[in-house]
CSV table of C-alpha atoms in Angstrom, one decimal:
chain,number,residue,atom,x,y,z
A,1,UNK,CA,82.9,-4.4,-0.7
A,2,UNK,CA,79.5,-3.4,-1.1
A,3,UNK,CA,79.8,-0.8,-3.8
A,4,UNK,CA,77.6,-0.8,-7.0
A,5,UNK,CA,79.9,-1.7,-9.9
A,6,UNK,CA,79.8,1.1,-12.7
A,7,UNK,CA,78.1,0.6,-15.8
A,8,UNK,CA,81.3,0.1,-17.8
A,9,UNK,CA,82.3,-2.7,-15.4
A,10,UNK,CA,79.1,-4.3,-15.9
A,11,UNK,CA,79.2,-4.0,-19.7
A,12,UNK,CA,82.6,-5.6,-19.7
A,13,UNK,CA,81.4,-8.5,-17.7
A,14,UNK,CA,78.5,-8.9,-19.9
A,15,UNK,CA,80.9,-9.0,-23.0
A,16,UNK,CA,83.3,-11.3,-21.6
A,17,UNK,CA,80.4,-14.0,-20.6
A,18,UNK,CA,79.1,-13.9,-24.1
A,19,UNK,CA,82.8,-14.6,-25.5
A,20,UNK,CA,83.0,-17.6,-23.0
A,21,UNK,CA,79.5,-18.9,-24.1
A,22,UNK,CA,80.3,-18.5,-27.8
A,23,UNK,CA,83.7,-20.2,-27.4
A,24,UNK,CA,81.9,-23.1,-25.5
A,25,UNK,CA,80.1,-24.0,-28.7
A,26,UNK,CA,81.9,-26.5,-31.0
A,27,UNK,CA,82.9,-24.8,-34.4
A,28,UNK,CA,81.4,-27.5,-36.3
A,29,UNK,CA,78.3,-27.4,-34.4
A,30,UNK,CA,74.8,-25.7,-35.5
A,31,UNK,CA,74.0,-22.2,-34.1
A,32,UNK,CA,70.5,-23.2,-33.5
A,33,UNK,CA,69.0,-20.6,-35.8
A,34,UNK,CA,68.7,-20.1,-39.2
A,35,UNK,CA,71.2,-17.5,-40.9
A,36,UNK,CA,69.0,-14.5,-42.0
A,37,UNK,CA,69.0,-13.0,-45.5
A,38,UNK,CA,71.2,-10.1,-46.2
A,39,UNK,CA,68.1,-7.8,-46.9
A,40,UNK,CA,66.7,-8.9,-43.4
A,41,UNK,CA,69.9,-8.2,-41.4
A,42,UNK,CA,70.5,-4.9,-43.2
A,43,UNK,CA,66.7,-3.9,-42.5
A,44,UNK,CA,67.5,-5.2,-38.8
A,45,UNK,CA,70.5,-3.1,-38.6
A,46,UNK,CA,68.7,0.1,-39.9
A,47,UNK,CA,65.5,-0.2,-37.6
A,48,UNK,CA,67.6,-0.9,-34.5
A,49,UNK,CA,67.4,2.4,-32.2
A,50,UNK,CA,70.3,3.2,-30.5
A,51,UNK,CA,69.2,4.3,-27.0
A,52,UNK,CA,71.4,7.1,-25.7
A,53,UNK,CA,73.2,7.1,-22.4
A,54,UNK,CA,71.9,10.7,-21.4
A,55,UNK,CA,68.6,11.0,-20.0
A,56,UNK,CA,68.1,14.6,-21.4
A,57,UNK,CA,68.7,13.3,-25.0
A,58,UNK,CA,66.5,10.1,-24.6
A,59,UNK,CA,63.6,12.1,-23.6
A,60,UNK,CA,64.2,14.8,-26.3
A,61,UNK,CA,64.2,11.9,-28.7
A,62,UNK,CA,61.0,10.6,-27.1
A,63,UNK,CA,59.1,13.9,-27.7
A,64,UNK,CA,60.5,14.1,-31.2
A,65,UNK,CA,59.1,10.9,-32.1
A,66,UNK,CA,55.7,11.7,-30.2
A,67,UNK,CA,55.6,14.9,-32.0
A,68,UNK,CA,56.2,13.0,-35.5
A,69,UNK,CA,53.3,10.7,-34.6
A,70,UNK,CA,51.0,13.4,-33.5
A,71,UNK,CA,51.5,15.3,-36.9
A,72,UNK,CA,51.1,12.1,-38.9
A,73,UNK,CA,47.8,11.6,-37.2
A,74,UNK,CA,46.4,15.0,-37.5
A,75,UNK,CA,47.1,15.1,-41.4
A,76,UNK,CA,45.3,11.6,-41.5
A,77,UNK,CA,42.5,13.2,-39.7
A,78,UNK,CA,42.3,16.2,-42.2
A,79,UNK,CA,42.9,13.9,-45.3
A,80,UNK,CA,41.2,10.6,-44.5
A,81,UNK,CA,44.3,8.4,-44.8
A,82,UNK,CA,43.5,5.4,-43.0
A,83,UNK,CA,47.1,4.0,-42.1
A,84,UNK,CA,48.1,6.9,-39.8
A,85,UNK,CA,44.2,7.6,-38.0
A,86,UNK,CA,44.2,7.0,-34.4
A,87,UNK,CA,43.0,3.6,-32.9
A,88,UNK,CA,39.5,5.1,-32.2
A,89,UNK,CA,38.9,5.8,-35.8
A,90,UNK,CA,40.5,3.0,-37.6
A,91,UNK,CA,38.9,0.0,-39.3
A,92,UNK,CA,36.3,-0.6,-41.9
A,93,UNK,CA,33.5,-0.6,-39.1
A,94,UNK,CA,34.4,2.9,-38.1
A,95,UNK,CA,34.6,4.3,-41.7
A,96,UNK,CA,31.2,3.1,-42.9
A,97,UNK,CA,29.9,4.7,-39.5
A,98,UNK,CA,31.6,8.0,-40.4
A,99,UNK,CA,30.3,7.8,-44.1
A,100,UNK,CA,26.7,6.7,-42.6
A,101,UNK,CA,26.6,9.8,-40.5
A,102,UNK,CA,28.2,12.3,-42.9
A,103,UNK,CA,25.6,11.3,-45.9
A,104,UNK,CA,22.5,12.2,-44.0
A,105,UNK,CA,21.1,15.5,-42.5
A,106,UNK,CA,20.7,15.6,-38.9
A,107,UNK,CA,19.0,18.4,-36.5
A,108,UNK,CA,21.7,17.0,-33.8
A,109,UNK,CA,24.3,18.8,-35.8
A,110,UNK,CA,22.8,22.1,-35.4
A,111,UNK,CA,22.2,21.7,-31.5
A,112,UNK,CA,25.2,23.7,-30.2
A,113,UNK,CA,24.6,26.6,-32.4
A,114,UNK,CA,20.7,26.6,-31.6
A,115,UNK,CA,21.8,26.2,-27.8
A,116,UNK,CA,23.9,29.4,-28.2
A,117,UNK,CA,20.9,31.3,-29.9
A,118,UNK,CA,18.6,30.1,-27.2
A,119,UNK,CA,20.8,31.2,-24.5
A,120,UNK,CA,21.5,34.5,-25.9
A,121,UNK,CA,17.5,34.7,-26.0
A,122,UNK,CA,17.0,33.7,-22.3
A,123,UNK,CA,19.5,36.3,-21.3
A,124,UNK,CA,17.5,39.1,-22.7
A,125,UNK,CA,15.2,40.8,-20.1
A,126,UNK,CA,12.1,40.5,-21.9
A,127,UNK,CA,9.8,37.7,-20.2
A,128,UNK,CA,8.1,36.8,-23.6
A,129,UNK,CA,11.3,36.1,-25.1
A,130,UNK,CA,12.6,34.1,-22.0
A,131,UNK,CA,9.7,32.1,-22.1
A,132,UNK,CA,9.9,31.4,-25.9
A,133,UNK,CA,13.5,30.5,-25.5
A,134,UNK,CA,12.6,27.9,-22.7
A,135,UNK,CA,9.8,26.2,-25.1
A,136,UNK,CA,12.0,26.5,-28.1
A,137,UNK,CA,14.9,24.7,-26.0
A,138,UNK,CA,12.7,22.1,-24.7
A,139,UNK,CA,11.0,21.5,-28.2
A,140,UNK,CA,14.4,21.1,-30.0
A,141,UNK,CA,15.9,19.0,-27.3
A,142,UNK,CA,13.1,16.4,-27.8
A,143,UNK,CA,13.7,16.5,-31.6
A,144,UNK,CA,17.3,16.0,-31.1
A,145,UNK,CA,16.7,12.9,-29.0
A,146,UNK,CA,14.1,11.7,-31.6
A,147,UNK,CA,16.5,12.2,-34.6
A,148,UNK,CA,19.2,10.5,-32.1
A,149,UNK,CA,17.1,7.2,-31.9
A,150,UNK,CA,16.2,7.3,-35.6
A,151,UNK,CA,19.7,7.6,-36.9
A,152,UNK,CA,20.9,5.3,-34.0
A,153,UNK,CA,18.5,2.5,-35.0
A,154,UNK,CA,19.2,2.9,-38.6
A,155,UNK,CA,22.9,2.7,-38.1
A,156,UNK,CA,22.6,-0.6,-36.0
A,157,UNK,CA,20.4,-2.1,-38.8
A,158,UNK,CA,23.3,-1.0,-41.5
A,159,UNK,CA,26.1,-2.3,-39.4
A,160,UNK,CA,24.2,-5.6,-38.6
A,161,UNK,CA,23.6,-6.2,-42.3
A,162,UNK,CA,27.0,-4.8,-43.7
A,163,UNK,CA,29.3,-6.3,-40.8
A,164,UNK,CA,27.2,-9.5,-40.0
A,165,UNK,CA,29.3,-11.7,-37.4
A,166,UNK,CA,31.9,-9.0,-36.9
A,167,UNK,CA,32.5,-7.0,-33.7
A,168,UNK,CA,30.7,-3.5,-34.0
A,169,UNK,CA,30.7,-2.7,-30.7
A,170,UNK,CA,30.9,0.9,-29.7
A,171,UNK,CA,30.3,1.9,-33.5
A,172,UNK,CA,26.9,3.3,-32.7
A,173,UNK,CA,28.1,5.5,-30.0
A,174,UNK,CA,30.9,6.6,-32.0
A,175,UNK,CA,28.2,7.6,-34.8
A,176,UNK,CA,25.9,9.5,-32.2
A,177,UNK,CA,28.9,11.5,-31.0
A,178,UNK,CA,29.8,12.4,-34.4
A,179,UNK,CA,26.1,13.6,-35.3
A,180,UNK,CA,26.5,16.1,-32.4
A,181,UNK,CA,29.6,17.9,-34.1
A,182,UNK,CA,28.9,20.2,-37.0
A,183,UNK,CA,29.8,19.0,-40.3
A,184,UNK,CA,32.8,21.4,-41.0
A,185,UNK,CA,34.1,20.6,-37.7
A,186,UNK,CA,34.2,16.8,-37.9
A,187,UNK,CA,37.2,14.8,-37.7
A,188,UNK,CA,38.3,12.7,-39.7
A,189,UNK,CA,36.9,15.0,-42.5
A,190,UNK,CA,33.8,13.7,-44.2
A,191,UNK,CA,34.6,11.6,-47.3
A,192,UNK,CA,31.0,11.5,-48.7
A,193,UNK,CA,28.6,14.2,-49.9
A,194,UNK,CA,25.1,14.6,-48.5
A,195,UNK,CA,22.8,11.9,-49.9
A,196,UNK,CA,25.7,9.7,-51.1
A,197,UNK,CA,25.3,6.0,-49.9
A,198,UNK,CA,28.1,4.9,-47.9
């Protein structure tokens, strides 16, 4: 009495209810929606996803779809294809920001290699080298911050001129994070050369 009906029983009940509702309509009455064109109906039939009843098969299909999507995004990051880029890299504002950053020399992109060199110097058990490494690190750090400020203000001004009235929120932070990466390691790959205007 309180047992749950099986999926087959529920499906057959749904089919019966649907048949009753379709039979209740008068044959001459309008169906309440326009008849789709043949091309639309065929496209809809092709794109309709059939969900398998087996959970393992469904999860396998979902994993395959995610893998294919990630592969598209990876290729787009390497080739600069705008259609398949991740959401954080899409749009004309982000493209302009990338081109603005990639067209300029910056001390910040050499921060990580310089930090490794300074770290090695600080490990050496020579007091003069350790003192030199500390001074170099502080000097380089101050120069990188000044470089950040210079590029940040220039980027903000260029965005305001180029995209007046549009939403450019987060673009400056996006550009500054890109500056920290070495040019050859940046993703999406740089599309402009040094010194070119974006």
